[in-house]
Amino acid sequence: GESVGLHLPTLSVQEGDNSIINCAYSNSASDYFIWYKQESGKGPQFIIDIRSNMDKRQGQRVTVLLNKTVKHLSLQIAATQPGDSAVYFCAENKPPNNNAGNMLTFGGGTRLMVKP
Amino acid sequence: GAGVSQSPRYKVAKRGQDVALRCDPISGHVSLFWYQQALGQGPEFLTYFQNEAQLDKSGLPSDRFFAERPEGSVSTLKIQRTQQEDSAVYLCASSLAGNQETQYFGPGTRLLVL
């Protein structure tokens, strides 16, 4: 079936370095993408989103890049801090088909570990 | 303002017991979603409400799972005759409108079925 997946299950970076977390999606009909951060024992926390009519969007210390040609999504975190340590999920949303399609489809997640 | 809240945060049930999980969405949010998250995996969709109407329940794994949102705000996910494979974190999310709106998640209810 169609799914959202990630290339790397675990990413370890040095504090202060930039982090890049990648995600591949297979549903070409998806037109809205979100990155979530999930810390242990907590629910997913919204980081940044992007719609398919854009290829880049920037937030505070984070940038999301969307390459529709190769169906690839990435999250860049600048100057990674220990508080960034968490599991990161990308999620996709496709246009609704009648009442269905409003749900998010999540990938398996990448664990980011920040070394002091 | 207040985010999505869920209760209880933890629930231990004996196999065969019924459980009820509550979700209080962000005030004014029309859409409400339930997801199930197994350990080490991403959340998986269960069901979706727009106001009080359950528009999509395609993700509910069996007829033991039932969800309602009778007044278009608080929602309850009920699991009857719980099984060990029901052990997971149950997440609730709400969004202001419907499609392509940011979904904000609650902390989840961690269910352990013994």
GROMACS .gro file of C-alpha atoms in nm:
model
  230
    1GLY     CA    1   0.000   0.000   0.000
    2GLU     CA    2   0.098   0.363  -0.020
    3SER     CA    3   0.299   0.485   0.276
    4VAL     CA    4   0.529   0.745   0.414
    5GLY     CA    5   0.871   0.617   0.513
    6LEU     CA    6   1.204   0.739   0.644
    7HIS     CA    7   1.556   0.659   0.528
    8LEU     CA    8   1.730   0.659   0.868
    9PRO     CA    9   1.583   0.523   1.189
   10THR     CA   10   1.844   0.689   1.414
   11LEU     CA   11   2.044   1.006   1.368
   12SER     CA   12   2.316   1.111   1.610
   13VAL     CA   13   2.456   1.464   1.586
   14GLN     CA   14   2.685   1.686   1.787
   15GLU     CA   15   2.532   1.978   1.970
   16GLY     CA   16   2.554   2.288   1.755
   17ASP     CA   17   2.565   2.097   1.427
   18ASN     CA   18   2.285   2.103   1.174
   19SER     CA   19   2.054   1.801   1.146
   20ILE     CA   20   1.879   1.670   0.839
   21ILE     CA   21   1.599   1.417   0.868
   22ASN     CA   22   1.469   1.265   0.549
   23CYS     CA   23   1.137   1.117   0.447
   24ALA     CA   24   1.018   0.949   0.129
   25TYR     CA   25   0.652   0.936   0.041
   26SER     CA   26   0.486   0.723  -0.220
   27ASN     CA   27   0.142   0.878  -0.263
   28SER     CA   28   0.174   1.132  -0.542
   29ALA     CA   29  -0.175   1.261  -0.460
   30SER     CA   30  -0.060   1.389  -0.120
   31ASP     CA   31  -0.054   1.765  -0.113
   32TYR     CA   32   0.004   1.855   0.249
   33PHE     CA   33   0.292   1.744   0.468
   34ILE     CA   34   0.370   1.794   0.834
   35TRP     CA   35   0.668   1.728   1.056
   36TYR     CA   36   0.601   1.633   1.417
   37LYS     CA   37   0.837   1.595   1.711
   38GLN     CA   38   0.754   1.340   1.977
   39GLU     CA   39   0.928   1.322   2.311
   40SER     CA   40   0.902   1.021   2.534
   41GLY     CA   41   0.562   0.996   2.700
   42LYS     CA   42   0.415   1.286   2.506
   43GLY     CA   43   0.197   1.330   2.204
   44PRO     CA   44   0.333   1.446   1.868
   45GLN     CA   45   0.412   1.817   1.865
   46PHE     CA   46   0.364   2.018   1.546
   47ILE     CA   47   0.689   2.159   1.408
   48ILE     CA   48   0.627   2.281   1.057
   49ASP     CA   49   0.411   2.206   0.757
   50ILE     CA   50   0.428   2.258   0.383
   51ARG     CA   51   0.179   2.241   0.101
   52SER     CA   52   0.254   2.091  -0.236
   53ASN     CA   53   0.254   2.427  -0.412
   54MET     CA   54   0.574   2.513  -0.224
   55ASP     CA   55   0.917   2.355  -0.222
   56LYS     CA   56   1.061   2.522   0.086
   57ARG     CA   57   0.932   2.667   0.407
   58GLN     CA   58   1.126   2.809   0.700
   59GLY     CA   59   1.044   2.836   1.064
   60GLN     CA   60   1.245   2.913   1.371
   61ARG     CA   61   1.565   2.705   1.332
   62VAL     CA   62   1.377   2.461   1.109
   63THR     CA   63   1.337   2.433   0.734
   64VAL     CA   64   1.128   2.186   0.541
   65LEU     CA   65   1.212   2.102   0.182
   66LEU     CA   66   0.973   1.927  -0.054
   67ASN     CA   67   1.085   1.765  -0.376
   68LYS     CA   68   0.775   1.644  -0.556
   69THR     CA   69   0.973   1.505  -0.847
   70VAL     CA   70   1.131   1.236  -0.634
   71LYS     CA   71   0.865   1.242  -0.361
   72HIS     CA   72   1.109   1.342  -0.092
   73LEU     CA   73   1.065   1.554   0.219
   74SER     CA   74   1.333   1.671   0.457
   75LEU     CA   75   1.352   1.855   0.786
   76GLN     CA   76   1.657   2.063   0.859
   77ILE     CA   77   1.729   2.174   1.212
   78ALA     CA   78   1.991   2.444   1.252
   79ALA     CA   79   2.227   2.453   1.550
   80THR     CA   80   2.083   2.137   1.703
   81GLN     CA   81   2.034   2.153   2.079
   82PRO     CA   82   1.996   1.879   2.341
   83GLY     CA   83   1.627   1.973   2.366
   84ASP     CA   84   1.585   1.867   2.005
   85SER     CA   85   1.643   1.505   2.102
   86ALA     CA   86   1.323   1.321   2.019
   87VAL     CA   87   1.158   1.106   1.753
   88TYR     CA   88   1.059   1.295   1.441
   89PHE     CA   89   0.773   1.188   1.217
   90CYS     CA   90   0.674   1.310   0.878
   91ALA     CA   91   0.307   1.281   0.792
   92GLU     CA   92   0.113   1.327   0.471
   93ASN     CA   93  -0.242   1.428   0.396
   94LYS     CA   94  -0.406   1.373   0.063
   95PRO     CA   95  -0.707   1.553  -0.080
   96PRO     CA   96  -1.028   1.413   0.061
   97ASN     CA   97  -1.233   1.162  -0.129
   98ASN     CA   98  -1.583   1.243  -0.010
   99ASN     CA   99  -1.548   1.225   0.367
  100ALA     CA  100  -1.234   1.012   0.370
  101GLY     CA  101  -0.880   1.132   0.334
  102ASN     CA  102  -0.865   1.381   0.616
  103MET     CA  103  -0.643   1.158   0.823
  104LEU     CA  104  -0.268   1.185   0.839
  105THR     CA  105  -0.049   0.896   0.729
  106PHE     CA  106   0.267   0.878   0.936
  107GLY     CA  107   0.605   0.728   0.867
  108GLY     CA  108   0.788   0.512   1.116
  109GLY     CA  109   0.992   0.792   1.271
  110THR     CA  110   1.357   0.890   1.309
  111ARG     CA  111   1.517   0.916   1.648
  112LEU     CA  112   1.742   1.220   1.678
  113MET     CA  113   2.010   1.200   1.946
  114VAL     CA  114   2.206   1.513   2.026
  115LYS     CA  115   2.547   1.461   2.183
  116PRO     CA  116   2.672   1.737   2.412
  117GLY     CA  117  -0.497   2.856   2.527
  118ALA     CA  118  -0.543   2.501   2.646
  119GLY     CA  119  -0.439   2.223   2.417
  120VAL     CA  120  -0.594   1.884   2.360
  121SER     CA  121  -0.634   1.691   2.681
  122GLN     CA  122  -0.688   1.321   2.730
  123SER     CA  123  -0.782   1.107   3.024
  124PRO     CA  124  -0.685   0.885   3.179
  125ARG     CA  125  -0.316   0.916   3.094
  126TYR     CA  126  -0.257   0.552   3.185
  127LYS     CA  127  -0.496   0.262   3.196
  128VAL     CA  128  -0.431  -0.097   3.294
  129ALA     CA  129  -0.708  -0.340   3.205
  130LYS     CA  130  -0.751  -0.710   3.240
  131ARG     CA  131  -0.820  -0.895   2.919
  132GLY     CA  132  -1.192  -0.891   2.853
  133GLN     CA  133  -1.262  -0.566   3.034
  134ASP     CA  134  -1.421  -0.268   2.865
  135VAL     CA  135  -1.239   0.066   2.868
  136ALA     CA  136  -1.337   0.422   2.783
  137LEU     CA  137  -1.087   0.686   2.681
  138ARG     CA  138  -1.176   1.053   2.682
  139CYS     CA  139  -1.059   1.338   2.461
  140ASP     CA  140  -1.119   1.709   2.513
  141PRO     CA  141  -1.024   1.888   2.190
  142ILE     CA  142  -0.917   2.247   2.157
  143SER     CA  143  -1.220   2.471   2.199
  144GLY     CA  144  -1.377   2.558   1.867
  145HIS     CA  145  -1.205   2.283   1.672
  146VAL     CA  146  -1.448   2.121   1.435
  147SER     CA  147  -1.248   1.812   1.348
  148LEU     CA  148  -1.140   1.540   1.586
  149PHE     CA  149  -0.925   1.237   1.512
  150TRP     CA  150  -0.829   0.924   1.702
  151TYR     CA  151  -0.500   0.746   1.629
  152GLN     CA  152  -0.339   0.434   1.771
  153GLN     CA  153   0.035   0.424   1.823
  154ALA     CA  154   0.214   0.097   1.886
  155LEU     CA  155   0.551   0.104   2.059
  156GLY     CA  156   0.824   0.229   1.830
  157GLN     CA  157   0.588   0.309   1.544
  158GLY     CA  158   0.410   0.607   1.402
  159PRO     CA  159   0.046   0.681   1.484
  160GLU     CA  160  -0.216   0.505   1.275
  161PHE     CA  161  -0.556   0.651   1.198
  162LEU     CA  162  -0.862   0.508   1.366
  163THR     CA  163  -1.155   0.744   1.313
  164TYR     CA  164  -1.255   1.102   1.231
  165PHE     CA  165  -1.535   1.333   1.340
  166GLN     CA  166  -1.655   1.657   1.197
  167ASN     CA  167  -1.859   1.813   1.475
  168GLU     CA  168  -2.077   1.528   1.603
  169ALA     CA  169  -2.073   1.334   1.278
  170GLN     CA  170  -1.839   1.037   1.249
  171LEU     CA  171  -1.737   1.071   0.886
  172ASP     CA  172  -1.468   0.807   0.867
  173LYS     CA  173  -1.418   0.500   1.081
  174SER     CA  174  -1.220   0.299   0.832
  175GLY     CA  175  -0.923   0.263   1.068
  176LEU     CA  176  -1.107   0.098   1.356
  177PRO     CA  177  -0.951  -0.250   1.381
  178SER     CA  178  -1.262  -0.437   1.487
  179ASP     CA  179  -1.621  -0.395   1.596
  180ARG     CA  180  -1.496  -0.394   1.955
  181PHE     CA  181  -1.386  -0.036   1.895
  182PHE     CA  182  -1.648   0.235   1.912
  183ALA     CA  183  -1.614   0.614   1.918
  184GLU     CA  184  -1.861   0.892   1.973
  185ARG     CA  185  -1.875   1.269   1.995
  186PRO     CA  186  -2.240   1.335   2.076
  187GLU     CA  187  -2.226   1.711   2.124
  188GLY     CA  188  -1.948   1.790   1.884
  189SER     CA  189  -1.684   1.858   2.146
  190VAL     CA  190  -1.568   1.587   2.387
  191SER     CA  191  -1.513   1.245   2.234
  192THR     CA  192  -1.493   0.901   2.387
  193LEU     CA  193  -1.319   0.598   2.240
  194LYS     CA  194  -1.455   0.276   2.384
  195ILE     CA  195  -1.292  -0.062   2.352
  196GLN     CA  196  -1.500  -0.361   2.448
  197ARG     CA  197  -1.362  -0.695   2.563
  198THR     CA  198  -1.004  -0.571   2.548
  199GLN     CA  199  -0.735  -0.799   2.409
  200GLN     CA  200  -0.360  -0.788   2.463
  201GLU     CA  201  -0.307  -0.663   2.110
  202ASP     CA  202  -0.506  -0.351   2.202
  203SER     CA  203  -0.215  -0.237   2.420
  204ALA     CA  204  -0.092   0.086   2.268
  205VAL     CA  205  -0.100   0.462   2.309
  206TYR     CA  206  -0.427   0.614   2.193
  207LEU     CA  207  -0.383   0.965   2.063
  208CYS     CA  208  -0.649   1.224   2.001
  209ALA     CA  209  -0.597   1.520   1.770
  210SER     CA  210  -0.814   1.813   1.673
  211SER     CA  211  -0.803   2.070   1.398
  212LEU     CA  212  -0.986   2.392   1.334
  213ALA     CA  213  -1.150   2.273   1.018
  214GLY     CA  214  -1.117   1.966   0.803
  215ASN     CA  215  -0.872   1.876   0.537
  216GLN     CA  216  -0.521   2.015   0.528
  217GLU     CA  217  -0.543   2.187   0.860
  218THR     CA  218  -0.284   2.136   1.129
  219GLN     CA  219  -0.378   1.859   1.366
  220TYR     CA  220  -0.283   1.921   1.727
  221PHE     CA  221  -0.232   1.615   1.942
  222GLY     CA  222  -0.305   1.540   2.302
  223PRO     CA  223  -0.062   1.356   2.532
  224GLY     CA  224  -0.228   1.022   2.467
  225THR     CA  225  -0.365   0.746   2.686
  226ARG     CA  226  -0.131   0.455   2.736
  227LEU     CA  227  -0.338   0.137   2.754
  228LEU     CA  228  -0.190  -0.185   2.885
  229VAL     CA  229  -0.403  -0.497   2.863
  230LEU     CA  230  -0.286  -0.783   3.081
   0.00000   0.00000   0.00000
